[in-house]
Short mmCIF file of C-alpha atoms and ligand atoms in Angstrom, two decimals:
data_model
loop_
_atom_site.label_atom_id
_atom_site.label_comp_id
_atom_site.label_asym_id
_atom_site.label_seq_id
_atom_site.Cartn_x
_atom_site.Cartn_y
_atom_site.Cartn_z
CA MET J 1484 -2.65 -17.80 2.80
CA GLY J 1485 -6.19 -16.66 3.07
CA ASP J 1486 -5.68 -13.65 5.27
CA PRO J 1487 -3.96 -10.52 4.00
CA LEU J 1488 -2.44 -10.03 7.44
CA ASN J 1489 -0.24 -13.01 6.67
CA GLU J 1490 0.99 -11.29 3.53
CA GLN J 1491 2.13 -7.91 4.79
CA ASP J 1492 5.55 -8.34 3.27
CA LEU J 1493 4.23 -9.42 -0.11
CA ALA J 1494 2.60 -6.18 -1.24
CA ALA J 1495 5.77 -4.86 -2.86
CA GLN J 1496 6.47 -8.25 -4.43
CA ALA J 1497 2.97 -8.34 -5.90
CA LEU J 1498 3.52 -4.88 -7.34
CA ALA J 1499 6.86 -6.10 -8.71
CA LEU J 1500 4.99 -8.77 -10.67
CA VAL J 1501 3.00 -6.04 -12.38
CA ASN J 1502 6.19 -4.12 -12.99
CA GLN J 1503 7.88 -7.19 -14.51
CA ALA J 1504 4.93 -7.73 -16.83
CA ALA J 1505 4.89 -4.07 -17.84
CA GLY J 1506 8.07 -4.02 -19.92
CA PRO J 1507 7.29 -6.95 -22.22
CA TYR J 1508 3.63 -5.95 -22.47
CA LEU J 1509 4.29 -2.34 -23.39
CA ASP J 1510 7.05 -3.40 -25.81
CA SER J 1511 4.63 -5.77 -27.54
CA LEU J 1512 1.93 -3.16 -28.16
CA PRO J 1513 3.27 -1.76 -31.44
CA GLU J 1514 3.34 -5.20 -33.08
CA ARG J 1515 0.65 -7.36 -31.55
CA LEU J 1516 -2.95 -7.71 -32.71
CA VAL J 1517 -5.27 -5.17 -31.14
CA ARG J 1518 -7.43 -8.12 -30.17
CA ASP J 1519 -6.57 -11.77 -30.39
CA ALA J 1520 -9.85 -13.67 -30.14
CA THR J 1521 -7.99 -16.97 -29.72
CA ALA J 1522 -7.06 -15.77 -26.22
CA ASP J 1523 -10.71 -15.51 -25.18
CA PRO J 1524 -10.92 -19.04 -23.70
CA LEU J 1525 -8.23 -17.99 -21.21
CA ILE J 1526 -10.80 -15.74 -19.56
CA ASP J 1527 -12.61 -18.88 -18.36
CA GLU J 1528 -9.61 -19.64 -16.17
CA LEU J 1529 -10.48 -16.62 -14.06
CA GLY J 1530 -14.04 -17.79 -13.48
CA GLY J 1531 -15.42 -20.60 -11.37
CA PRO J 1532 -16.85 -20.43 -7.88
CA LEU J 1533 -15.68 -18.05 -5.15
CA PRO J 1534 -12.56 -19.70 -3.66
CA GLU J 1535 -12.96 -20.78 -0.05
CA GLN J 1536 -9.20 -20.77 0.52
CA GLY J 1537 -7.36 -18.02 -1.30
CA ALA J 1538 -4.38 -18.59 -3.58
CA GLY J 1539 -2.38 -15.75 -2.07
CA ALA J 1540 -1.49 -12.37 -3.56
CA LEU J 1541 1.36 -13.52 -5.78
CA ALA J 1542 -0.57 -16.39 -7.36
CA ALA J 1543 -3.65 -14.24 -7.85
CA ILE J 1544 -1.74 -11.43 -9.53
CA GLU J 1545 0.20 -13.90 -11.68
CA GLU J 1546 -3.08 -15.40 -12.91
CA LEU J 1547 -4.58 -12.00 -13.62
CA LEU J 1548 -1.51 -10.88 -15.55
CA ALA J 1549 -1.15 -14.13 -17.49
CA VAL J 1550 -4.69 -13.87 -18.80
CA GLY J 1551 -4.93 -10.08 -18.90
CA THR J 1552 -1.86 -9.48 -21.02
CA GLN J 1553 -3.27 -11.91 -23.62
CA ALA J 1554 -7.02 -11.44 -23.51
CA SER J 1555 -7.19 -7.66 -23.21
CA VAL J 1556 -8.25 -5.50 -26.09
CA HIS J 1557 -4.89 -3.79 -26.49
CA SER J 1558 -6.43 -0.38 -26.97
CA SER J 1559 -3.46 1.35 -25.38
CA GLY J 1560 -1.43 0.33 -28.44
CA PRO J 1561 -1.18 2.45 -31.59
CA ARG J 1562 -3.74 0.70 -33.82
CA PHE J 1563 -7.00 1.13 -31.93
CA PHE J 1564 -9.15 3.67 -33.82
CA HIS J 1565 -12.59 2.60 -32.58
CA LEU J 1566 -14.92 4.98 -30.70
CA VAL J 1567 -12.84 7.73 -29.08
CA VAL J 1568 -10.38 5.96 -26.81
CA GLY J 1569 -7.07 7.43 -25.75
CA GLY J 1570 -4.02 5.59 -24.51
CA ALA J 1571 -2.04 6.43 -21.41
CA THR J 1572 1.14 8.47 -21.71
CA PRO J 1573 4.11 6.97 -19.82
CA ALA J 1574 3.79 9.64 -17.12
CA ALA J 1575 0.02 9.28 -16.84
CA MET J 1576 0.21 5.51 -16.57
CA ALA J 1577 2.87 5.68 -13.86
CA GLY J 1578 0.88 8.45 -12.17
CA ASP J 1579 -2.07 6.09 -12.13
CA TRP J 1580 0.04 3.38 -10.49
CA ALA J 1581 1.08 5.92 -7.90
CA THR J 1582 -2.60 6.67 -7.35
CA ALA J 1583 -3.18 3.00 -6.52
CA LEU J 1584 -0.08 2.86 -4.34
CA LEU J 1585 -1.06 5.89 -2.26
CA ASP J 1586 -4.77 4.95 -2.33
CA GLN J 1587 -6.05 8.35 -1.29
CA ASN J 1588 -9.69 9.02 -0.69
CA ALA J 1589 -10.02 12.29 -2.59
CA GLY J 1590 -13.58 12.94 -1.46
CA LEU J 1591 -12.74 15.02 1.56
CA TRP J 1592 -9.99 17.45 2.46
CA VAL J 1593 -9.49 15.65 5.73
CA THR J 1594 -8.87 12.29 4.02
CA SER J 1595 -6.31 13.80 1.63
CA PRO J 1596 -5.18 17.41 1.56
CA LEU J 1597 -2.68 16.23 -1.06
CA ALA J 1598 -5.34 14.94 -3.45
CA SER J 1599 -7.54 17.96 -2.82
CA ARG J 1600 -4.72 20.46 -3.45
CA LEU J 1601 -3.59 18.63 -6.58
CA GLU J 1602 -7.15 18.56 -7.88
CA THR J 1603 -7.19 22.36 -7.54
CA VAL J 1604 -3.77 22.54 -9.23
CA VAL J 1605 -4.72 20.37 -12.22
CA LEU J 1606 -8.09 22.09 -12.68
CA GLY J 1607 -6.14 25.35 -12.85
CA TRP J 1608 -3.66 23.89 -15.35
CA LEU J 1609 -6.47 22.48 -17.49
CA LYS J 1610 -8.29 25.83 -17.53
CA ASP J 1611 -5.04 27.39 -18.69
CA LEU J 1612 -4.54 24.69 -21.33
CA PHE J 1613 -8.04 25.21 -22.73
CA GLY J 1614 -8.02 29.01 -22.46
CA LEU J 1615 -10.75 29.13 -19.82
CA PRO J 1616 -10.85 31.91 -17.20
CA GLN J 1617 -9.19 30.91 -13.94
CA ASP J 1618 -12.22 31.94 -11.89
CA PHE J 1619 -14.28 29.06 -13.32
CA GLY J 1620 -15.16 26.35 -10.82
CA GLY J 1621 -14.55 22.71 -11.61
CA VAL J 1622 -14.30 19.14 -10.48
CA LEU J 1623 -12.70 15.96 -11.78
CA THR J 1624 -15.17 13.26 -12.80
CA PRO J 1625 -14.86 9.61 -13.84
CA SER J 1626 -15.86 10.40 -17.43
CA ALA J 1627 -17.50 12.87 -19.79
CA THR J 1628 -20.83 11.22 -19.05
CA PHE J 1629 -20.36 12.18 -15.40
CA ALA J 1630 -19.14 15.63 -16.43
CA ASN J 1631 -22.32 16.10 -18.48
CA LEU J 1632 -24.30 14.95 -15.46
CA THR J 1633 -22.39 17.43 -13.28
CA GLY J 1634 -22.75 20.40 -15.64
CA LEU J 1635 -26.42 19.72 -16.36
CA ALA J 1636 -27.14 19.25 -12.64
CA ALA J 1637 -25.70 22.73 -12.12
CA ALA J 1638 -27.86 23.96 -15.01
CA ARG J 1639 -30.90 22.35 -13.44
CA TYR J 1640 -30.12 24.06 -10.11
CA TRP J 1641 -29.88 27.43 -11.88
CA TRP J 1642 -33.04 26.82 -13.89
CA ALA J 1643 -35.12 25.81 -10.87
CA ASP J 1644 -33.77 28.78 -8.95
CA ARG J 1645 -35.00 31.05 -11.74
CA HIS J 1646 -38.43 29.53 -11.04
CA GLY J 1647 -37.96 30.26 -7.36
CA VAL J 1648 -37.49 26.60 -6.42
CA ASP J 1649 -34.59 24.96 -4.57
CA VAL J 1650 -34.40 21.75 -6.60
CA VAL J 1651 -31.75 20.26 -4.29
CA ALA J 1652 -34.09 20.40 -1.31
CA ASP J 1653 -37.48 20.13 -2.92
CA GLY J 1654 -37.08 18.27 -6.20
CA LEU J 1655 -38.82 18.85 -9.49
CA VAL J 1656 -42.45 18.50 -8.48
CA GLY J 1657 -44.48 21.51 -9.54
CA LEU J 1658 -41.88 22.74 -12.00
CA PRO J 1659 -42.45 22.73 -15.77
CA GLN J 1660 -40.27 20.61 -18.02
CA MET J 1661 -36.75 22.04 -18.28
CA PRO J 1662 -36.30 23.18 -21.89
CA VAL J 1663 -33.05 21.78 -23.32
CA LEU J 1664 -32.21 22.82 -26.88
CA THR J 1665 -29.39 21.47 -29.02
CA SER J 1666 -28.31 20.25 -32.47
CA GLY J 1667 -28.26 16.79 -33.99
CA TYR J 1668 -24.64 16.47 -32.88
CA VAL J 1669 -25.66 15.81 -29.29
CA HIS J 1670 -24.02 12.80 -27.65
CA ALA J 1671 -26.12 10.04 -26.10
CA SER J 1672 -24.57 10.77 -22.70
CA THR J 1673 -26.31 14.15 -22.58
CA ARG J 1674 -29.62 12.33 -22.92
CA LYS J 1675 -28.53 9.91 -20.22
CA ALA J 1676 -27.62 12.78 -17.90
CA LEU J 1677 -31.07 14.32 -18.43
CA GLN J 1678 -32.61 10.94 -17.75
CA LEU J 1679 -30.73 10.62 -14.44
CA LEU J 1680 -31.63 14.17 -13.45
CA GLY J 1681 -35.34 13.45 -13.79
CA CYS J 1682 -35.60 15.83 -16.73
CA GLY J 1683 -36.38 13.07 -19.19
CA ARG J 1684 -34.15 11.58 -21.85
CA ASP J 1685 -36.51 12.36 -24.71
CA THR J 1686 -37.36 15.93 -23.77
CA LEU J 1687 -34.24 17.19 -25.54
CA ARG J 1688 -35.16 19.25 -28.60
CA THR J 1689 -32.84 19.19 -31.60
CA PHE J 1690 -32.75 21.89 -34.27
CA VAL J 1691 -31.09 20.61 -37.41
CA ARG J 1692 -30.79 21.79 -40.96
CA ASP J 1693 -29.33 18.74 -42.67
CA ASP J 1694 -29.07 14.97 -42.41
CA ALA J 1695 -25.67 15.21 -40.69
CA GLY J 1696 -27.42 16.90 -37.75
CA ARG J 1697 -25.87 20.33 -38.27
CA ILE J 1698 -27.52 23.01 -36.16
CA ASP J 1699 -30.24 25.33 -37.40
CA PRO J 1700 -29.52 28.36 -35.21
CA ALA J 1701 -32.50 30.33 -36.53
CA ALA J 1702 -34.92 27.55 -35.54
CA LEU J 1703 -33.26 27.29 -32.13
CA GLU J 1704 -33.63 31.03 -31.70
CA ARG J 1705 -37.32 30.85 -32.63
CA ALA J 1706 -37.77 28.25 -29.88
CA LEU J 1707 -36.08 30.58 -27.40
CA ILE J 1708 -38.40 33.42 -28.47
CA GLU J 1709 -41.42 31.16 -28.01
CA LEU J 1710 -40.29 30.41 -24.47
CA ASP J 1711 -40.96 34.08 -23.82
CA GLY J 1712 -38.36 34.62 -21.14
CA ALA J 1713 -38.72 31.24 -19.43
CA PRO J 1714 -35.24 29.93 -18.51
CA ALA J 1715 -33.77 27.35 -20.88
CA VAL J 1716 -30.61 25.30 -21.36
CA ILE J 1717 -28.69 25.23 -24.64
CA VAL J 1718 -26.29 22.33 -25.23
CA GLY J 1719 -23.42 23.06 -27.62
CA ASN J 1720 -21.49 20.14 -29.03
CA LEU J 1721 -17.79 20.69 -29.56
CA GLY J 1722 -16.55 17.62 -31.43
CA GLU J 1723 -19.20 15.26 -32.76
CA VAL J 1724 -18.28 11.59 -32.74
CA ASN J 1725 -19.14 10.60 -36.33
CA ALA J 1726 -17.12 13.15 -38.25
CA GLY J 1727 -15.65 15.55 -35.69
CA ASP J 1728 -17.72 18.58 -36.67
CA SER J 1729 -18.85 21.10 -34.04
CA ASP J 1730 -21.69 23.48 -33.32
CA PRO J 1731 -20.80 27.20 -33.61
CA ILE J 1732 -20.15 27.72 -29.91
CA ASP J 1733 -19.67 31.48 -30.19
CA GLU J 1734 -23.03 31.86 -31.88
CA LEU J 1735 -24.70 29.74 -29.20
CA ALA J 1736 -23.04 31.88 -26.54
CA ASP J 1737 -24.56 34.96 -28.22
CA LEU J 1738 -28.00 33.35 -28.10
CA ALA J 1739 -27.52 32.27 -24.48
CA GLU J 1740 -26.54 35.80 -23.58
CA GLN J 1741 -29.39 37.43 -25.45
CA TYR J 1742 -32.08 35.10 -24.08
CA ARG J 1743 -30.45 34.59 -20.67
CA ALA J 1744 -30.18 30.83 -21.20
CA TRP J 1745 -27.61 28.48 -19.66
CA LEU J 1746 -25.01 27.27 -22.18
CA HIS J 1747 -23.58 23.81 -21.55
CA VAL J 1748 -20.81 22.68 -23.91
CA ASP J 1749 -19.92 19.01 -24.36
CA GLY J 1750 -16.31 19.03 -25.53
CA ALA J 1751 -15.43 15.49 -24.45
CA PHE J 1752 -12.62 15.40 -27.00
CA GLY J 1753 -13.40 18.52 -29.01
CA LEU J 1754 -12.29 20.90 -26.26
CA PHE J 1755 -8.73 19.88 -27.16
CA ALA J 1756 -9.19 21.88 -30.38
CA ALA J 1757 -8.53 24.87 -28.13
CA ILE J 1758 -4.92 23.88 -27.51
CA SER J 1759 -3.72 24.17 -31.11
CA PRO J 1760 -3.77 27.42 -33.06
CA ARG J 1761 -4.73 25.29 -36.07
CA THR J 1762 -8.09 24.34 -34.55
CA ALA J 1763 -8.69 26.91 -31.79
CA HIS J 1764 -11.35 28.61 -33.96
CA LEU J 1765 -13.58 25.54 -33.51
CA ALA J 1766 -13.66 26.16 -29.76
CA ARG J 1767 -14.13 29.92 -29.99
CA GLY J 1768 -16.68 31.08 -27.45
CA VAL J 1769 -16.32 28.08 -25.13
CA GLU J 1770 -14.97 30.43 -22.46
CA ARG J 1771 -18.42 32.07 -22.48
CA ALA J 1772 -20.20 28.81 -21.59
CA ASP J 1773 -21.80 28.26 -18.19
CA SER J 1774 -20.67 24.64 -17.95
CA ILE J 1775 -18.18 22.62 -19.96
CA THR J 1776 -17.45 18.90 -20.23
CA ALA J 1777 -14.23 17.23 -21.30
CA ASP J 1778 -12.54 13.88 -20.97
CA GLY J 1779 -9.10 12.98 -19.65
CA HIS J 1780 -9.15 9.40 -20.90
CA LYS J 1781 -9.60 10.46 -24.52
CA TRP J 1782 -7.32 13.13 -25.94
CA LEU J 1783 -5.36 13.87 -22.77
CA ASN J 1784 -4.21 10.24 -22.74
CA VAL J 1785 -4.78 9.61 -19.06
CA PRO J 1786 -5.90 6.07 -18.08
CA GLN J 1787 -9.61 5.31 -17.63
CA GLU J 1788 -11.49 6.84 -15.70
CA SER J 1789 -10.83 10.54 -16.14
CA GLY J 1790 -13.06 13.48 -16.98
CA PHE J 1791 -13.56 17.11 -15.97
CA SER J 1792 -16.42 19.50 -15.50
CA PHE J 1793 -15.93 23.27 -15.47
CA VAL J 1794 -18.58 25.80 -14.48
CA LYS J 1795 -18.46 29.56 -14.82
CA ASP J 1796 -20.19 30.34 -11.50
CA SER J 1797 -17.76 28.76 -9.08
CA SER J 1798 -20.33 28.72 -6.28
CA ILE J 1799 -22.92 26.67 -8.10
CA LEU J 1800 -21.30 23.22 -7.83
CA GLY J 1801 -21.24 23.56 -4.06
CA LYS J 1802 -24.90 24.57 -4.07
CA THR J 1803 -25.79 21.66 -6.35
CA PHE J 1804 -23.78 18.90 -4.68
CA GLY J 1805 -22.77 20.19 -1.23
CA GLY J 1806 -24.77 20.31 1.92
CA TRP J 1807 -25.10 16.58 2.48
CA GLY J 1808 -26.52 17.26 5.90
CA ALA J 1809 -24.58 14.43 7.54
CA ALA J 1810 -23.31 15.33 10.99
CA TYR J 1811 -19.90 13.70 10.47
CA LEU J 1812 -19.17 15.62 7.24
CA PRO J 1813 -17.61 19.07 7.05
CA THR J 1814 -19.38 22.01 5.46
CA LEU J 1815 -18.37 23.82 2.27
CA ASP J 1816 -15.00 25.46 2.55
CA ASP J 1817 -13.24 27.60 -0.05
CA GLU J 1818 -9.76 26.95 1.29
CA GLN J 1819 -9.84 23.31 2.33
CA ILE J 1820 -11.92 21.98 -0.50
CA SER J 1821 -13.75 18.67 -0.15
CA TYR J 1822 -14.34 17.85 -3.78
CA ASN J 1823 -17.13 15.41 -3.04
CA MET J 1824 -19.23 18.53 -2.40
CA HIS J 1825 -18.56 19.72 -5.94
CA GLY J 1826 -19.67 16.62 -7.84
CA PRO J 1827 -21.87 13.54 -7.74
CA GLU J 1828 -19.42 11.17 -6.04
CA SER J 1829 -18.58 10.56 -2.39
CA SER J 1830 -15.44 8.48 -1.88
CA ARG J 1831 -13.29 8.82 -4.96
CA ARG J 1832 -9.77 8.06 -6.09
CA ALA J 1833 -7.12 10.75 -6.48
CA ARG J 1834 -7.97 11.33 -10.12
CA ALA J 1835 -5.68 14.36 -10.16
CA PHE J 1836 -2.43 12.37 -9.89
CA PRO J 1837 -2.16 10.96 -13.44
CA ILE J 1838 -3.39 14.27 -14.89
CA TRP J 1839 -0.80 16.13 -12.85
CA ALA J 1840 1.90 13.68 -13.96
CA THR J 1841 1.24 13.99 -17.69
CA LEU J 1842 0.91 17.80 -17.60
CA ARG J 1843 4.07 18.06 -15.48
CA ALA J 1844 5.92 15.67 -17.77
CA TYR J 1845 4.98 17.04 -21.18
CA GLY J 1846 3.56 20.49 -20.51
CA ARG J 1847 1.43 22.53 -22.83
CA ALA J 1848 3.86 22.09 -25.73
CA GLY J 1849 3.98 18.30 -25.48
CA HIS J 1850 0.23 17.95 -25.39
CA ARG J 1851 -0.18 20.45 -28.23
CA GLU J 1852 2.29 18.46 -30.33
CA MET J 1853 0.38 15.27 -29.67
CA VAL J 1854 -2.94 16.86 -30.66
CA GLU J 1855 -1.38 18.31 -33.81
CA ARG J 1856 0.13 14.95 -34.72
CA HIS J 1857 -3.36 13.46 -34.58
CA LEU J 1858 -4.75 16.30 -36.69
CA ASP J 1859 -2.05 15.41 -39.22
CA VAL J 1860 -2.83 11.69 -39.13
CA ALA J 1861 -6.56 12.28 -39.67
CA ALA J 1862 -5.84 14.73 -42.51
CA HIS J 1863 -3.30 12.34 -44.05
CA LEU J 1864 -5.89 9.55 -44.12
CA GLY J 1865 -8.43 12.03 -45.46
CA ARG J 1866 -6.13 12.85 -48.40
CA ILE J 1867 -5.51 9.18 -49.18
CA VAL J 1868 -9.23 8.43 -49.08
CA ASP J 1869 -10.16 11.48 -51.13
CA GLY J 1870 -7.69 10.63 -53.87
CA ALA J 1871 -8.49 6.92 -54.11
CA PRO J 1872 -10.92 5.34 -56.59
CA ASP J 1873 -12.07 2.76 -54.02
CA PHE J 1874 -12.84 5.12 -51.13
CA GLU J 1875 -15.21 7.99 -50.52
CA LEU J 1876 -14.56 10.71 -47.97
CA LEU J 1877 -17.91 11.52 -46.33
CA ALA J 1878 -17.02 14.66 -44.38
CA PRO J 1879 -14.21 17.19 -44.34
CA VAL J 1880 -11.55 16.29 -41.78
CA GLN J 1881 -11.53 18.93 -39.06
CA LEU J 1882 -10.18 17.19 -35.99
CA CYS J 1883 -9.08 13.65 -35.19
CA VAL J 1884 -11.82 11.72 -37.04
CA THR J 1885 -11.78 10.61 -40.69
CA CYS J 1886 -15.28 9.59 -41.77
CA PHE J 1887 -15.34 7.60 -45.02
CA ARG J 1888 -16.55 4.47 -46.71
CA TYR J 1889 -15.19 1.75 -48.91
CA ARG J 1890 -16.58 2.21 -52.39
CA PRO J 1891 -14.90 -0.08 -54.90
CA PRO J 1892 -15.83 0.62 -58.53
CA GLY J 1893 -18.63 -1.58 -59.83
CA VAL J 1894 -20.46 -2.11 -56.51
CA PRO J 1895 -23.98 -0.71 -56.88
CA GLU J 1896 -24.96 2.01 -54.42
CA PRO J 1897 -27.67 -0.06 -52.67
CA ASP J 1898 -25.06 -2.71 -51.77
CA LEU J 1899 -22.56 -0.32 -50.21
CA ASP J 1900 -24.07 -0.18 -46.71
CA ALA J 1901 -24.01 -3.95 -46.31
CA LEU J 1902 -20.50 -4.12 -47.76
CA ASN J 1903 -19.19 -1.53 -45.31
CA ALA J 1904 -20.92 -3.23 -42.39
CA ARG J 1905 -19.30 -6.55 -43.36
CA LEU J 1906 -15.99 -4.77 -43.78
CA GLY J 1907 -16.23 -3.23 -40.31
CA ALA J 1908 -16.94 -6.62 -38.75
CA ALA J 1909 -14.13 -8.27 -40.75
CA ILE J 1910 -11.61 -5.63 -39.67
CA LEU J 1911 -12.43 -6.27 -36.00
CA GLU J 1912 -12.09 -10.00 -36.56
CA ASP J 1913 -8.76 -9.55 -38.31
CA GLY J 1914 -7.53 -7.60 -35.28
CA ARG J 1915 -4.51 -5.83 -36.79
CA VAL J 1916 -6.38 -2.53 -36.57
CA TYR J 1917 -9.60 -1.67 -34.78
CA VAL J 1918 -12.21 0.64 -36.24
CA GLY J 1919 -15.95 1.08 -35.88
CA THR J 1920 -18.79 1.70 -38.28
CA THR J 1921 -21.57 4.23 -37.90
CA THR J 1922 -24.48 5.60 -39.86
CA TYR J 1923 -23.56 9.00 -41.19
CA ARG J 1924 -25.96 10.96 -43.41
CA GLY J 1925 -27.88 7.75 -43.89
CA VAL J 1926 -24.97 5.61 -45.09
CA THR J 1927 -22.81 3.05 -43.31
CA ALA J 1928 -19.38 4.55 -42.76
CA LEU J 1929 -16.06 3.86 -41.08
CA ARG J 1930 -14.98 6.49 -38.58
CA PRO J 1931 -11.41 5.90 -37.37
CA THR J 1932 -10.49 8.34 -34.61
CA PHE J 1933 -6.93 9.17 -33.67
CA VAL J 1934 -6.39 10.25 -30.09
CA ASN J 1935 -3.84 7.77 -28.75
CA TRP J 1936 -0.36 9.28 -28.23
CA ARG J 1937 1.26 6.27 -29.94
CA ILE J 1938 -0.53 6.78 -33.27
CA THR J 1939 1.45 8.10 -36.24
CA GLU J 1940 0.81 8.13 -40.00
CA PRO J 1941 2.04 4.58 -40.73
CA GLU J 1942 -0.76 3.21 -38.53
CA ALA J 1943 -3.31 5.02 -40.69
CA ASP J 1944 -1.57 3.58 -43.77
CA LEU J 1945 -1.95 0.12 -42.27
CA LEU J 1946 -5.70 0.67 -41.97
CA VAL J 1947 -5.85 1.40 -45.71
CA GLN J 1948 -3.76 -1.67 -46.45
CA VAL J 1949 -5.97 -3.91 -44.30
CA ILE J 1950 -9.15 -2.62 -45.97
CA ARG J 1951 -7.70 -3.23 -49.44
CA GLU J 1952 -6.68 -6.74 -48.41
CA ILE J 1953 -9.97 -7.70 -46.80
CA GLY J 1954 -12.42 -5.64 -48.87
CA PRO J 1955 -12.13 -7.48 -52.20
CA GLN J 1956 -12.92 -10.80 -50.47
CA LEU J 1957 -16.26 -9.50 -49.22
C1 LIG H 2080 -17.02 10.01 -25.43
C2 LIG H 2080 -17.99 11.13 -25.38
C3 LIG H 2080 -18.84 11.29 -24.29
C4 LIG H 2080 -18.92 10.30 -23.16
O1 LIG H 2080 -17.67 10.14 -22.60
P1 LIG H 2080 -17.34 8.99 -21.54
O2 LIG H 2080 -16.02 9.42 -21.05
O3 LIG H 2080 -17.31 7.73 -22.33
O4 LIG H 2080 -18.41 8.99 -20.53
C5 LIG H 2080 -19.66 12.40 -24.27
N1 LIG H 2080 -19.65 13.28 -25.27
C6 LIG H 2080 -18.85 13.15 -26.36
C7 LIG H 2080 -18.89 14.18 -27.43
C8 LIG H 2080 -17.99 12.07 -26.44
O5 LIG H 2080 -17.17 11.93 -27.48
#
């Protein structure tokens, strides 16, 4: 024990332990509680001081599995509707295991031509899936937050260049504030990206015409006119997290074209609207954007961490992130691509493998079917809610989110926010289903989101049943 060199023969056995746990764990997901708080004390068993003498690989993995299979939030099961969290398709999950097995460093071509080539392949497949031109550049990222950072870093490069400044070499000093214009649908991660880029989290300007945050395009256009030709960035939001609504991307693309602004579109989950003819109109115009964000670990159902950034000008990522100036690193190369020159990371895992696996396994049709099933589940819940005397639908269902509140007859309006907040907390404590609350148009609302491949209509029915069981006791 103690030294991995003594355990060379145990690696496959340690992996076999994970494999043995997989069957029972995955089989249990449809039935078990999403979260069983009584398992929390088990987590203490994994704490304590750093061991001086190790327990060995098999013991360590056994401990991790024993606690992990109990104390996890079982969000990869079919009853997790909180936030926007996907599951992992069978192929994607196995692809992720293969990623760990092969342990490629996908930062440089030289450390893994395989990972680099497959990154190019999956970026091409994803562009095809979303109807984006093949000559767009792109890079895989750990998340949509990182994809927003990537796309907005490219925007910042372009914007500074329009001012005659190389922001990569010289920074922001001497430049004005970068104007970033958007709607009230903007996600917090866009603000975070601006914060990290030195552009300032609170410099973002929102143009809204109602309390949901819907865009006021005329006001946004007036702001562009006032800028009088100075370069600006417009952020379009394709899929807003409270109710699933979107900005009119085509209209924003028109404005960007007319005023020569950069259009960045955050389609973390909303970009998947493009893959079904039923919702493709919501994404119309996205192919005209300068940079686009989407997530793999949401609606593609690839394990955490998976995101993608696409940019129209395929040379701009290299200009923004390449040129590290380290003597031991290669230079930009169009054939043998080192993807760490196209994004913010250096060493990185072969994020392409699970994406490749799920797209190879289920193809365009399989992923379209999954998306459409979720559209159906959200609409099904929307119909139940709309027709029920004890519920109120708060927004039309357009994608995978159903935004509503519990409104039993006889409860006065001023008490409804507190009731729904208590309900949200009680649902999480119950654990059979998982759903979050939000403030939407000034009221406390539930916003179940359906993006996990395992979710079907009966799971949405269970949510209704749980609310009607718990609600009257509150
Ligand atoms: C989830 C989400 C993000 C952030 O995604 P992460 O993958 O959690 O970083 C950004 N924008 C939108 C619209 C989202 O739904």
